[in-house]
Amino acid sequence: MTDLLGALAQSRGRTVTVGGTTMTPPDLLAAAAAVADAVTGRLPAVERVAVHATPTMETVVAVLGALAAGVTVVPVPPDSGVAEVRHVLADSAPGCWVGEPPADRHGLDHVPVDLAGRASYRPREVGEDHADFVLYTSGTTGLPKGVLLPRRALVAGLDALAEAWAWTGDDVLAHGLPLFHVHGLVLGVLGPLRLGGGLLHVGRPTPEAYAEAARAGATLFFGVPTVWGRIADAPEHAKALTDARLLVSGSAALPAPVFERLEELTGHRVVERYGMSETLITVATRADGSARPGWVGVPVAGVETRLRTDDGADVPHDGESAGALEVRGPTLFAGYLNRHDATAACWTDDGWFRTGDVAAIAPDGRHRIVGRASVDLIKSGGYRIGAGEIESTLLGHPAVAECAVVGLPDADLGQRIVAFVVARDARADDALAAELTAYVGAELSAHKRPREVRFVDALPRNEMGKVQKTRLRG
């Protein structure tokens, strides 16, 4: 099967910087090869290895070394609680840690990473169905599940994004994302390295750090909406991104006001994309396409999508009708580790993966994600209402800094629409609540207006910046 890093071995002139440490491609591969030799010496007893995925060069070399050794990598978030780490290790049963382990090793030995170590890079051959990663879900509906990502999915997903974004070895990617999930690790590290391009991990993703990366020659920038919102609020730093080639947002919907402000400041229309651990990126706005706020683009090469009603009927692609989003294609995972029941439940009888998300598809194939079926599809008074549409509208009001919309049980309506709002100033009172309710009713439809507005100091978010609506509904 294709070596993930074949182009990196031929790369010249690009460097990789993570955690303040810079390495050239030859040195990076040689250091990874030294780790691979150490891991290979433990085979066949070691099938999987755990990596304490701090935002450091040691993490990158540990991951690359394990992949070169042909073992499965289990990235462990550095901010995980004791119970979560215990569950991940018990479920995935790694043979050892690779790289610097956490203070509590949980009884596992470790293979150290020496950034000065050097060996000949000879990646072990693996089949296309070999699991390169076990990435654990957020666990919002129970214990985190281990997503098995095979080599075929990584190759198909990264190559499809390279085509969609005209991403080449001439690009230098900059971001400050965590290195334990699809966005930061698979796209943000393996993506540029597979193409032989440059990588500049900025550490904390501040506006100042992104501006400095732009001045250092970065051409491609990844961020989550929270990061882009902060950059939009810092015009002196945002303007430094003018010479970038492409700005990409993901992991949650980018608010329309942030999109418009960034276009005003940088001249760029931020492109969005959609995916999840189980599917990698399946839908993306193309570099040569027309980015629009609220729309995440079209299926990448090899991927198909469809919308279904609750009873399995087709949903029209009219840009308005919402339905359950299902996908199929080469980027999909191989199942959940040790969870045959959960794996079987997420597939339809005819081979489509149920994403659990609700979307609308325009006649030209562009997708708009309404949200999770479990929390973002509100059934109120006989209407099926997408929370995302209401949130985007509220964010257009000058008094709203952040918001989240949920459906709460209602004896009359089934669910009533409730908006949790972080106000921009101290005027968080009944008069503003009434004003926001009327604003939504005028901008959208009367049945989409919030029946209740609750003002909060902050919205609960996970490490990726996604709002945890289950906590709001509790």
CSV table of C-alpha atoms in Angstrom, one decimal:
chain,number,residue,atom,x,y,z
A,1,MET,CA,0.0,0.0,0.0
A,2,THR,CA,1.1,3.6,-0.7
A,3,ASP,CA,3.6,5.0,1.8
A,4,LEU,CA,1.9,8.0,3.5
A,5,LEU,CA,5.1,10.1,3.4
A,6,GLY,CA,6.6,9.2,0.1
A,7,ALA,CA,6.7,12.8,-1.1
A,8,LEU,CA,8.3,14.0,2.1
A,9,ALA,CA,11.4,11.9,1.3
A,10,GLN,CA,11.8,13.9,-1.9
A,11,SER,CA,11.0,17.3,-0.3
A,12,ARG,CA,13.6,20.0,-0.5
A,13,GLY,CA,13.6,23.5,1.0
A,14,ARG,CA,10.5,23.0,3.3
A,15,THR,CA,10.8,22.7,7.1
A,16,VAL,CA,8.5,21.4,9.8
A,17,THR,CA,8.2,23.4,13.0
A,18,VAL,CA,6.3,22.2,16.0
A,19,GLY,CA,6.6,23.3,19.6
A,20,GLY,CA,9.4,25.7,18.7
A,21,THR,CA,11.5,23.0,17.2
A,22,THR,CA,12.3,23.0,13.5
A,23,MET,CA,13.5,20.0,11.5
A,24,THR,CA,14.2,19.4,7.8
A,25,PRO,CA,12.4,16.6,6.1
A,26,PRO,CA,15.5,14.3,5.9
A,27,ASP,CA,16.2,14.8,9.6
A,28,LEU,CA,12.5,14.3,10.5
A,29,LEU,CA,12.3,11.0,8.6
A,30,ALA,CA,15.6,9.8,10.0
A,31,ALA,CA,14.5,10.5,13.6
A,32,ALA,CA,11.2,8.7,12.9
A,33,ALA,CA,13.1,5.8,11.4
A,34,ALA,CA,15.1,5.5,14.7
A,35,VAL,CA,11.9,5.3,16.6
A,36,ALA,CA,10.5,2.8,14.1
A,37,ASP,CA,13.5,0.5,14.7
A,38,ALA,CA,13.0,0.6,18.4
A,39,VAL,CA,9.3,-0.2,18.1
A,40,THR,CA,10.0,-2.9,15.5
A,41,GLY,CA,12.3,-4.6,18.0
A,42,ARG,CA,9.2,-5.2,20.2
A,43,LEU,CA,7.2,-6.9,17.5
A,44,PRO,CA,5.1,-9.0,17.2
A,45,ALA,CA,4.1,-8.4,20.9
A,46,VAL,CA,3.2,-4.8,20.2
A,47,GLU,CA,0.2,-4.3,17.9
A,48,ARG,CA,-0.8,-0.8,19.0
A,49,VAL,CA,1.1,2.0,20.8
A,50,ALA,CA,-0.1,5.0,22.7
A,51,VAL,CA,1.2,8.5,22.1
A,52,HIS,CA,0.7,11.2,24.7
A,53,ALA,CA,-0.3,13.7,22.0
A,54,THR,CA,1.2,17.0,23.3
A,55,PRO,CA,1.7,19.8,20.7
A,56,THR,CA,5.4,19.0,20.3
A,57,MET,CA,7.9,17.7,17.8
A,58,GLU,CA,8.3,14.6,20.0
A,59,THR,CA,4.7,13.8,19.3
A,60,VAL,CA,5.1,14.2,15.5
A,61,VAL,CA,8.2,12.0,15.5
A,62,ALA,CA,6.5,9.4,17.7
A,63,VAL,CA,3.5,9.2,15.4
A,64,LEU,CA,5.6,9.0,12.2
A,65,GLY,CA,7.9,6.4,13.8
A,66,ALA,CA,5.0,4.2,14.8
A,67,LEU,CA,3.4,4.4,11.4
A,68,ALA,CA,6.8,3.5,9.8
A,69,ALA,CA,6.9,0.5,12.1
A,70,GLY,CA,3.5,-0.6,10.8
A,71,VAL,CA,1.8,-0.5,14.2
A,72,THR,CA,-1.5,1.3,15.1
A,73,VAL,CA,-1.3,4.6,16.8
A,74,VAL,CA,-3.6,5.6,19.7
A,75,PRO,CA,-3.3,9.3,20.3
A,76,VAL,CA,-4.2,10.2,23.9
A,77,PRO,CA,-5.3,13.8,24.5
A,78,PRO,CA,-3.0,15.4,27.1
A,79,ASP,CA,-5.9,17.0,28.9
A,80,SER,CA,-7.8,13.7,29.4
A,81,GLY,CA,-8.9,12.9,32.9
A,82,VAL,CA,-7.7,9.8,34.7
A,83,ALA,CA,-10.9,7.8,34.0
A,84,GLU,CA,-10.8,8.7,30.3
A,85,VAL,CA,-7.2,7.6,29.9
A,86,ARG,CA,-7.9,4.4,31.8
A,87,HIS,CA,-10.8,3.6,29.5
A,88,VAL,CA,-8.8,4.4,26.3
A,89,LEU,CA,-5.9,2.2,27.4
A,90,ALA,CA,-8.1,-0.7,28.6
A,91,ASP,CA,-10.1,-0.6,25.3
A,92,SER,CA,-7.2,-0.3,22.9
A,93,ALA,CA,-4.7,-2.3,24.9
A,94,PRO,CA,-1.5,-0.6,23.6
A,95,GLY,CA,1.8,-2.5,24.1
A,96,CYS,CA,3.7,0.7,25.2
A,97,TRP,CA,3.9,4.4,25.1
A,98,VAL,CA,6.0,6.0,22.3
A,99,GLY,CA,7.5,9.3,23.2
A,100,GLU,CA,7.2,11.1,26.5
A,101,PRO,CA,4.5,9.4,28.5
A,102,PRO,CA,2.2,11.1,31.0
A,103,ALA,CA,3.1,11.3,34.7
A,104,ASP,CA,0.9,8.2,35.3
A,105,ARG,CA,2.0,5.6,32.8
A,106,HIS,CA,-0.8,3.2,33.8
A,107,GLY,CA,1.7,0.4,34.0
A,108,LEU,CA,3.0,0.7,30.5
A,109,ASP,CA,6.6,0.8,29.4
A,110,HIS,CA,7.7,3.4,26.9
A,111,VAL,CA,9.9,3.8,23.8
A,112,PRO,CA,11.6,7.2,24.1
A,113,VAL,CA,11.9,9.7,21.2
A,114,ASP,CA,15.3,11.2,20.5
A,115,LEU,CA,15.0,14.1,18.1
A,116,ALA,CA,18.8,13.7,17.4
A,117,GLY,CA,18.4,10.0,16.6
A,118,ARG,CA,19.0,8.9,13.0
A,119,ALA,CA,18.3,5.7,11.1
A,120,SER,CA,17.5,4.7,7.5
A,121,TYR,CA,13.8,5.4,6.7
A,122,ARG,CA,12.3,2.1,5.4
A,123,PRO,CA,8.6,2.0,6.2
A,124,ARG,CA,7.1,-1.4,6.8
A,125,GLU,CA,4.6,-2.6,4.2
A,126,VAL,CA,1.0,-2.7,5.4
A,127,GLY,CA,-2.2,-3.6,3.6
A,128,GLU,CA,-4.8,-1.0,2.7
A,129,ASP,CA,-7.1,-2.2,5.5
A,130,HIS,CA,-4.4,-1.9,8.1
A,131,ALA,CA,-5.6,0.4,10.9
A,132,ASP,CA,-3.1,3.3,11.2
A,133,PHE,CA,-5.0,5.0,14.0
A,134,VAL,CA,-7.5,4.4,16.7
A,135,LEU,CA,-9.0,7.9,17.3
A,136,TYR,CA,-11.5,8.1,20.2
A,137,THR,CA,-14.7,10.0,19.9
A,138,SER,CA,-15.7,12.7,22.4
A,139,GLY,CA,-18.0,10.3,24.3
A,140,THR,CA,-21.0,12.6,24.3
A,141,THR,CA,-23.4,9.6,24.2
A,142,GLY,CA,-21.5,7.2,26.5
A,143,LEU,CA,-17.9,6.0,26.8
A,144,PRO,CA,-15.6,7.2,24.0
A,145,LYS,CA,-15.5,4.7,21.1
A,146,GLY,CA,-12.3,3.9,19.2
A,147,VAL,CA,-12.6,4.8,15.5
A,148,LEU,CA,-10.4,2.5,13.4
A,149,LEU,CA,-8.9,4.5,10.5
A,150,PRO,CA,-7.3,2.3,7.8
A,151,ARG,CA,-4.5,3.3,5.5
A,152,ARG,CA,-6.9,3.4,2.5
A,153,ALA,CA,-9.0,6.0,4.2
A,154,LEU,CA,-6.1,8.2,5.0
A,155,VAL,CA,-4.7,8.1,1.5
A,156,ALA,CA,-8.0,8.7,-0.1
A,157,GLY,CA,-9.0,11.5,2.2
A,158,LEU,CA,-5.7,13.4,2.0
A,159,ASP,CA,-5.4,13.1,-1.7
A,160,ALA,CA,-9.0,14.2,-2.2
A,161,LEU,CA,-8.4,17.3,-0.2
A,162,ALA,CA,-5.1,18.1,-2.0
A,163,GLU,CA,-7.1,18.0,-5.2
A,164,ALA,CA,-10.0,20.1,-3.8
A,165,TRP,CA,-7.8,22.8,-2.3
A,166,ALA,CA,-5.0,22.7,-5.0
A,167,TRP,CA,-2.8,21.8,-2.1
A,168,THR,CA,0.8,21.0,-3.1
A,169,GLY,CA,4.3,20.7,-1.8
A,170,ASP,CA,4.8,24.4,-2.4
A,171,ASP,CA,2.4,25.2,0.4
A,172,VAL,CA,3.3,25.9,4.0
A,173,LEU,CA,0.5,25.0,6.4
A,174,ALA,CA,0.1,27.0,9.6
A,175,HIS,CA,-2.3,26.1,12.5
A,176,GLY,CA,-2.4,25.8,16.3
A,177,LEU,CA,-4.7,22.8,16.5
A,178,PRO,CA,-4.3,19.9,19.0
A,179,LEU,CA,-2.5,16.9,17.7
A,180,PHE,CA,-4.8,14.1,18.7
A,181,HIS,CA,-7.7,14.2,16.2
A,182,VAL,CA,-8.5,14.3,12.5
A,183,HIS,CA,-8.3,18.1,12.1
A,184,GLY,CA,-5.0,18.7,13.8
A,185,LEU,CA,-3.2,15.4,13.4
A,186,VAL,CA,-4.4,13.8,10.2
A,187,LEU,CA,-5.1,16.9,8.2
A,188,GLY,CA,-2.8,19.2,10.0
A,189,VAL,CA,0.3,17.0,10.2
A,190,LEU,CA,0.0,14.1,7.8
A,191,GLY,CA,-1.6,16.4,5.1
A,192,PRO,CA,1.4,18.6,4.5
A,193,LEU,CA,4.0,15.9,5.1
A,194,ARG,CA,2.3,13.6,2.6
A,195,LEU,CA,2.7,16.3,0.0
A,196,GLY,CA,6.2,17.2,0.9
A,197,GLY,CA,5.1,20.7,2.0
A,198,GLY,CA,6.0,22.8,5.0
A,199,LEU,CA,4.3,22.9,8.4
A,200,LEU,CA,4.3,25.6,11.1
A,201,HIS,CA,2.5,24.7,14.2
A,202,VAL,CA,2.1,28.0,16.1
A,203,GLY,CA,1.3,26.6,19.5
A,204,ARG,CA,-1.5,28.6,21.0
A,205,PRO,CA,-3.6,29.7,18.0
A,206,THR,CA,-3.7,33.5,18.8
A,207,PRO,CA,-4.2,36.2,16.2
A,208,GLU,CA,-0.6,37.3,16.8
A,209,ALA,CA,0.7,33.8,16.2
A,210,TYR,CA,-1.2,33.5,12.9
A,211,ALA,CA,0.0,36.9,11.7
A,212,GLU,CA,3.6,35.9,12.6
A,213,ALA,CA,3.2,32.7,10.6
A,214,ALA,CA,1.9,34.7,7.6
A,215,ARG,CA,4.9,36.9,7.7
A,216,ALA,CA,7.1,33.8,7.9
A,217,GLY,CA,5.7,32.6,4.6
A,218,ALA,CA,2.7,30.4,5.5
A,219,THR,CA,0.3,30.0,2.6
A,220,LEU,CA,-2.4,27.8,4.0
A,221,PHE,CA,-4.2,28.3,7.4
A,222,PHE,CA,-6.4,25.9,9.4
A,223,GLY,CA,-8.6,27.1,12.3
A,224,VAL,CA,-11.8,26.5,14.2
A,225,PRO,CA,-14.5,29.2,14.3
A,226,THR,CA,-13.3,30.4,17.7
A,227,VAL,CA,-9.9,31.1,16.4
A,228,TRP,CA,-11.2,32.8,13.2
A,229,GLY,CA,-13.6,34.9,15.4
A,230,ARG,CA,-10.7,36.2,17.5
A,231,ILE,CA,-8.7,37.0,14.3
A,232,ALA,CA,-11.7,38.9,12.9
A,233,ASP,CA,-11.7,40.9,16.1
A,234,ALA,CA,-8.0,41.8,15.7
A,235,PRO,CA,-7.8,43.7,12.4
A,236,GLU,CA,-4.2,44.6,12.9
A,237,HIS,CA,-3.3,40.9,12.8
A,238,ALA,CA,-6.0,39.7,10.4
A,239,LYS,CA,-4.6,42.0,7.6
A,240,ALA,CA,-1.3,40.0,7.8
A,241,LEU,CA,-3.2,37.1,6.2
A,242,THR,CA,-3.9,39.0,3.0
A,243,ASP,CA,-1.1,37.2,1.1
A,244,ALA,CA,-2.2,33.7,2.1
A,245,ARG,CA,-3.4,31.4,-0.5
A,246,LEU,CA,-6.3,29.7,1.4
A,247,LEU,CA,-8.0,30.1,4.8
A,248,VAL,CA,-9.9,27.0,6.0
A,249,SER,CA,-12.3,26.6,8.8
A,250,GLY,CA,-13.7,23.4,10.3
A,251,SER,CA,-14.9,21.4,13.3
A,252,ALA,CA,-18.0,23.7,13.7
A,253,ALA,CA,-20.0,26.1,11.6
A,254,LEU,CA,-18.3,29.5,10.9
A,255,PRO,CA,-20.7,32.3,11.8
A,256,ALA,CA,-21.6,34.5,8.8
A,257,PRO,CA,-20.5,37.8,10.5
A,258,VAL,CA,-17.0,36.3,11.0
A,259,PHE,CA,-16.9,35.1,7.4
A,260,GLU,CA,-17.8,38.6,6.2
A,261,ARG,CA,-15.5,40.4,8.5
A,262,LEU,CA,-12.5,38.2,7.5
A,263,GLU,CA,-13.3,38.8,3.8
A,264,GLU,CA,-13.3,42.6,4.5
A,265,LEU,CA,-10.0,42.4,6.3
A,266,THR,CA,-8.0,39.9,4.3
A,267,GLY,CA,-9.7,39.7,0.9
A,268,HIS,CA,-10.3,36.0,1.4
A,269,ARG,CA,-13.5,34.1,1.5
A,270,VAL,CA,-12.9,31.4,4.1
A,271,VAL,CA,-13.6,27.9,2.8
A,272,GLU,CA,-15.3,25.4,5.1
A,273,ARG,CA,-15.4,21.6,5.1
A,274,TYR,CA,-17.3,18.9,6.8
A,275,GLY,CA,-16.3,15.5,8.2
A,276,MET,CA,-16.0,13.5,11.3
A,277,SER,CA,-13.6,10.9,12.8
A,278,GLU,CA,-15.5,8.1,11.2
A,279,THR,CA,-15.4,9.6,7.7
A,280,LEU,CA,-12.5,12.0,7.5
A,281,ILE,CA,-13.4,15.0,5.3
A,282,THR,CA,-16.2,14.1,2.9
A,283,VAL,CA,-17.5,17.5,1.8
A,284,ALA,CA,-15.3,20.6,1.2
A,285,THR,CA,-15.5,24.0,-0.5
A,286,ARG,CA,-13.1,23.9,-3.4
A,287,ALA,CA,-10.3,26.4,-3.7
A,288,ASP,CA,-11.6,27.3,-7.1
A,289,GLY,CA,-15.2,27.4,-5.9
A,290,SER,CA,-17.4,30.2,-4.6
A,291,ALA,CA,-17.3,30.1,-0.8
A,292,ARG,CA,-20.5,31.1,0.9
A,293,PRO,CA,-21.1,31.5,4.7
A,294,GLY,CA,-23.1,28.6,6.0
A,295,TRP,CA,-22.2,26.2,3.2
A,296,VAL,CA,-19.5,23.5,3.5
A,297,GLY,CA,-19.1,22.7,-0.2
A,298,VAL,CA,-19.5,19.6,-2.3
A,299,PRO,CA,-18.4,15.9,-1.9
A,300,VAL,CA,-14.6,15.3,-2.4
A,301,ALA,CA,-13.4,12.9,-5.0
A,302,GLY,CA,-14.8,9.4,-4.6
A,303,VAL,CA,-17.4,10.4,-1.9
A,304,GLU,CA,-21.2,10.2,-2.4
A,305,THR,CA,-23.9,11.8,-0.1
A,306,ARG,CA,-27.6,11.5,0.2
A,307,LEU,CA,-30.4,12.8,2.5
A,308,ARG,CA,-33.1,10.6,4.1
A,309,THR,CA,-36.3,11.3,6.0
A,310,ASP,CA,-37.1,9.4,9.2
A,311,ASP,CA,-38.9,6.7,7.2
A,312,GLY,CA,-36.1,6.4,4.7
A,313,ALA,CA,-37.5,8.4,1.8
A,314,ASP,CA,-35.3,10.7,-0.3
A,315,VAL,CA,-35.1,14.4,0.6
A,316,PRO,CA,-35.1,16.8,-2.4
A,317,HIS,CA,-31.9,18.7,-3.1
A,318,ASP,CA,-33.5,22.2,-3.0
A,319,GLY,CA,-31.2,23.9,-0.5
A,320,GLU,CA,-34.0,24.2,2.1
A,321,SER,CA,-35.3,20.7,2.9
A,322,ALA,CA,-33.3,19.0,5.7
A,323,GLY,CA,-32.7,15.3,6.1
A,324,ALA,CA,-30.4,12.8,7.7
A,325,LEU,CA,-27.1,12.9,6.0
A,326,GLU,CA,-25.6,9.6,4.8
A,327,VAL,CA,-22.3,9.1,3.0
A,328,ARG,CA,-20.3,6.4,1.4
A,329,GLY,CA,-16.8,6.3,-0.2
A,330,PRO,CA,-13.2,5.3,0.3
A,331,THR,CA,-12.6,7.8,3.2
A,332,LEU,CA,-14.7,5.9,5.7
A,333,PHE,CA,-13.5,4.1,8.8
A,334,ALA,CA,-13.3,0.3,9.3
A,335,GLY,CA,-15.6,0.2,12.4
A,336,TYR,CA,-15.4,0.9,16.1
A,337,LEU,CA,-12.8,-1.1,18.1
A,338,ASN,CA,-14.4,-3.8,20.2
A,339,ARG,CA,-17.9,-2.5,19.4
A,340,HIS,CA,-19.5,-4.7,16.7
A,341,ASP,CA,-23.0,-3.5,17.9
A,342,ALA,CA,-22.2,0.2,17.4
A,343,THR,CA,-20.5,-0.5,14.1
A,344,ALA,CA,-23.5,-2.4,12.7
A,345,ALA,CA,-26.0,0.2,13.9
A,346,CYS,CA,-24.4,3.1,12.0
A,347,TRP,CA,-24.6,1.4,8.5
A,348,THR,CA,-27.7,1.2,6.4
A,349,ASP,CA,-28.7,-2.1,4.8
A,350,ASP,CA,-27.5,-0.8,1.4
A,351,GLY,CA,-24.0,0.3,2.6
A,352,TRP,CA,-24.3,4.0,3.6
A,353,PHE,CA,-22.9,5.4,6.8
A,354,ARG,CA,-25.4,7.3,9.0
A,355,THR,CA,-23.5,10.4,10.1
A,356,GLY,CA,-26.1,11.4,12.7
A,357,ASP,CA,-26.0,14.9,11.2
A,358,VAL,CA,-28.8,16.8,9.4
A,359,ALA,CA,-28.1,18.7,6.2
A,360,ALA,CA,-29.6,20.4,3.2
A,361,ILE,CA,-28.2,20.1,-0.3
A,362,ALA,CA,-28.6,22.7,-3.0
A,363,PRO,CA,-29.4,21.8,-6.6
A,364,ASP,CA,-25.7,22.5,-7.5
A,365,GLY,CA,-24.5,20.0,-4.9
A,366,ARG,CA,-23.4,22.4,-2.2
A,367,HIS,CA,-24.1,21.2,1.4
A,368,ARG,CA,-25.3,23.1,4.4
A,369,ILE,CA,-25.1,21.3,7.8
A,370,VAL,CA,-28.0,21.9,10.0
A,371,GLY,CA,-26.4,20.1,13.0
A,372,ARG,CA,-26.6,16.9,14.9
A,373,ALA,CA,-29.9,15.1,14.6
A,374,SER,CA,-29.9,14.5,18.3
A,375,VAL,CA,-29.6,18.2,19.4
A,376,ASP,CA,-29.9,20.4,16.3
A,377,LEU,CA,-33.0,19.2,14.7
A,378,ILE,CA,-35.9,20.8,16.6
A,379,LYS,CA,-39.4,19.5,16.1
A,380,SER,CA,-41.7,22.2,17.2
A,381,GLY,CA,-45.4,22.6,16.5
A,382,GLY,CA,-45.2,20.2,13.6
A,383,TYR,CA,-42.2,21.9,12.0
A,384,ARG,CA,-38.7,20.5,11.5
A,385,ILE,CA,-36.4,23.4,12.3
A,386,GLY,CA,-32.6,23.5,12.1
A,387,ALA,CA,-30.9,25.1,15.1
A,388,GLY,CA,-28.0,26.3,12.9
A,389,GLU,CA,-30.2,28.6,10.8
A,390,ILE,CA,-31.5,30.4,13.9
A,391,GLU,CA,-28.0,30.6,15.4
A,392,SER,CA,-26.6,32.2,12.2
A,393,THR,CA,-29.4,34.7,12.2
A,394,LEU,CA,-28.9,35.7,15.9
A,395,LEU,CA,-25.2,36.2,15.3
A,396,GLY,CA,-26.1,38.8,12.7
A,397,HIS,CA,-27.6,41.0,15.5
A,398,PRO,CA,-25.0,43.5,16.8
A,399,ALA,CA,-25.8,42.7,20.5
A,400,VAL,CA,-25.0,38.9,20.1
A,401,ALA,CA,-21.4,37.7,20.7
A,402,GLU,CA,-22.1,34.0,20.8
A,403,CYS,CA,-25.2,31.8,20.9
A,404,ALA,CA,-26.5,28.3,20.9
A,405,VAL,CA,-30.1,27.2,20.1
A,406,VAL,CA,-31.6,24.0,21.4
A,407,GLY,CA,-35.0,22.4,21.6
A,408,LEU,CA,-36.4,21.8,25.1
A,409,PRO,CA,-39.4,19.6,26.0
A,410,ASP,CA,-42.7,21.5,25.7
A,411,ALA,CA,-46.1,20.1,26.6
A,412,ASP,CA,-47.8,22.0,23.8
A,413,LEU,CA,-45.3,22.3,21.0
A,414,GLY,CA,-43.3,19.1,21.6
A,415,GLN,CA,-40.2,21.1,21.7
A,416,ARG,CA,-39.8,24.9,22.2
A,417,ILE,CA,-36.9,26.8,20.7
A,418,VAL,CA,-34.6,28.2,23.4
A,419,ALA,CA,-31.6,30.5,22.6
A,420,PHE,CA,-28.7,30.7,24.9
A,421,VAL,CA,-27.0,34.0,24.2
A,422,VAL,CA,-23.7,35.7,25.3
A,423,ALA,CA,-24.4,39.4,24.9
A,424,ARG,CA,-21.7,41.8,23.7
A,425,ASP,CA,-22.5,44.3,26.5
A,426,ALA,CA,-24.3,44.5,29.8
A,427,ARG,CA,-27.7,45.0,28.2
A,428,ALA,CA,-28.8,41.4,28.8
A,429,ASP,CA,-32.4,42.0,29.9
A,430,ASP,CA,-36.0,41.2,29.0
A,431,ALA,CA,-36.1,44.0,26.4
A,432,LEU,CA,-33.1,42.6,24.5
A,433,ALA,CA,-34.6,39.1,24.7
A,434,ALA,CA,-37.8,40.4,23.1
A,435,GLU,CA,-35.8,42.3,20.5
A,436,LEU,CA,-33.9,39.1,19.5
A,437,THR,CA,-37.1,37.1,19.3
A,438,ALA,CA,-38.7,39.6,17.0
A,439,TYR,CA,-35.5,39.8,15.0
A,440,VAL,CA,-35.5,36.1,14.2
A,441,GLY,CA,-39.2,36.1,13.5
A,442,ALA,CA,-38.7,38.9,11.0
A,443,GLU,CA,-35.5,37.5,9.3
A,444,LEU,CA,-36.8,33.9,9.1
A,445,SER,CA,-40.3,32.7,9.8
A,446,ALA,CA,-42.5,33.2,12.8
A,447,HIS,CA,-42.4,29.5,13.8
A,448,LYS,CA,-38.5,29.7,14.0
A,449,ARG,CA,-38.4,32.5,16.6
A,450,PRO,CA,-37.1,31.5,20.0
A,451,ARG,CA,-39.8,31.0,22.6
A,452,GLU,CA,-37.2,31.8,25.3
A,453,VAL,CA,-33.9,33.6,25.4
A,454,ARG,CA,-31.5,32.8,28.2
A,455,PHE,CA,-28.4,35.0,28.7
A,456,VAL,CA,-25.2,33.3,29.8
A,457,ASP,CA,-21.7,34.4,30.5
A,458,ALA,CA,-20.2,31.7,28.3
A,459,LEU,CA,-21.2,28.6,26.3
A,460,PRO,CA,-19.8,25.2,27.3
A,461,ARG,CA,-17.3,24.0,24.7
A,462,ASN,CA,-15.0,21.1,24.2
A,463,GLU,CA,-11.3,21.3,23.3
A,464,MET,CA,-12.2,21.8,19.6
A,465,GLY,CA,-14.4,24.8,20.3
A,466,LYS,CA,-17.7,22.9,19.7
A,467,VAL,CA,-20.6,23.9,21.9
A,468,GLN,CA,-21.7,21.0,24.1
A,469,LYS,CA,-25.4,21.4,23.7
A,470,THR,CA,-26.1,18.3,25.9
A,471,ARG,CA,-24.9,20.4,28.8
A,472,LEU,CA,-27.3,23.2,27.9
A,473,ARG,CA,-30.2,20.8,27.5
A,474,GLY,CA,-29.5,19.3,31.0
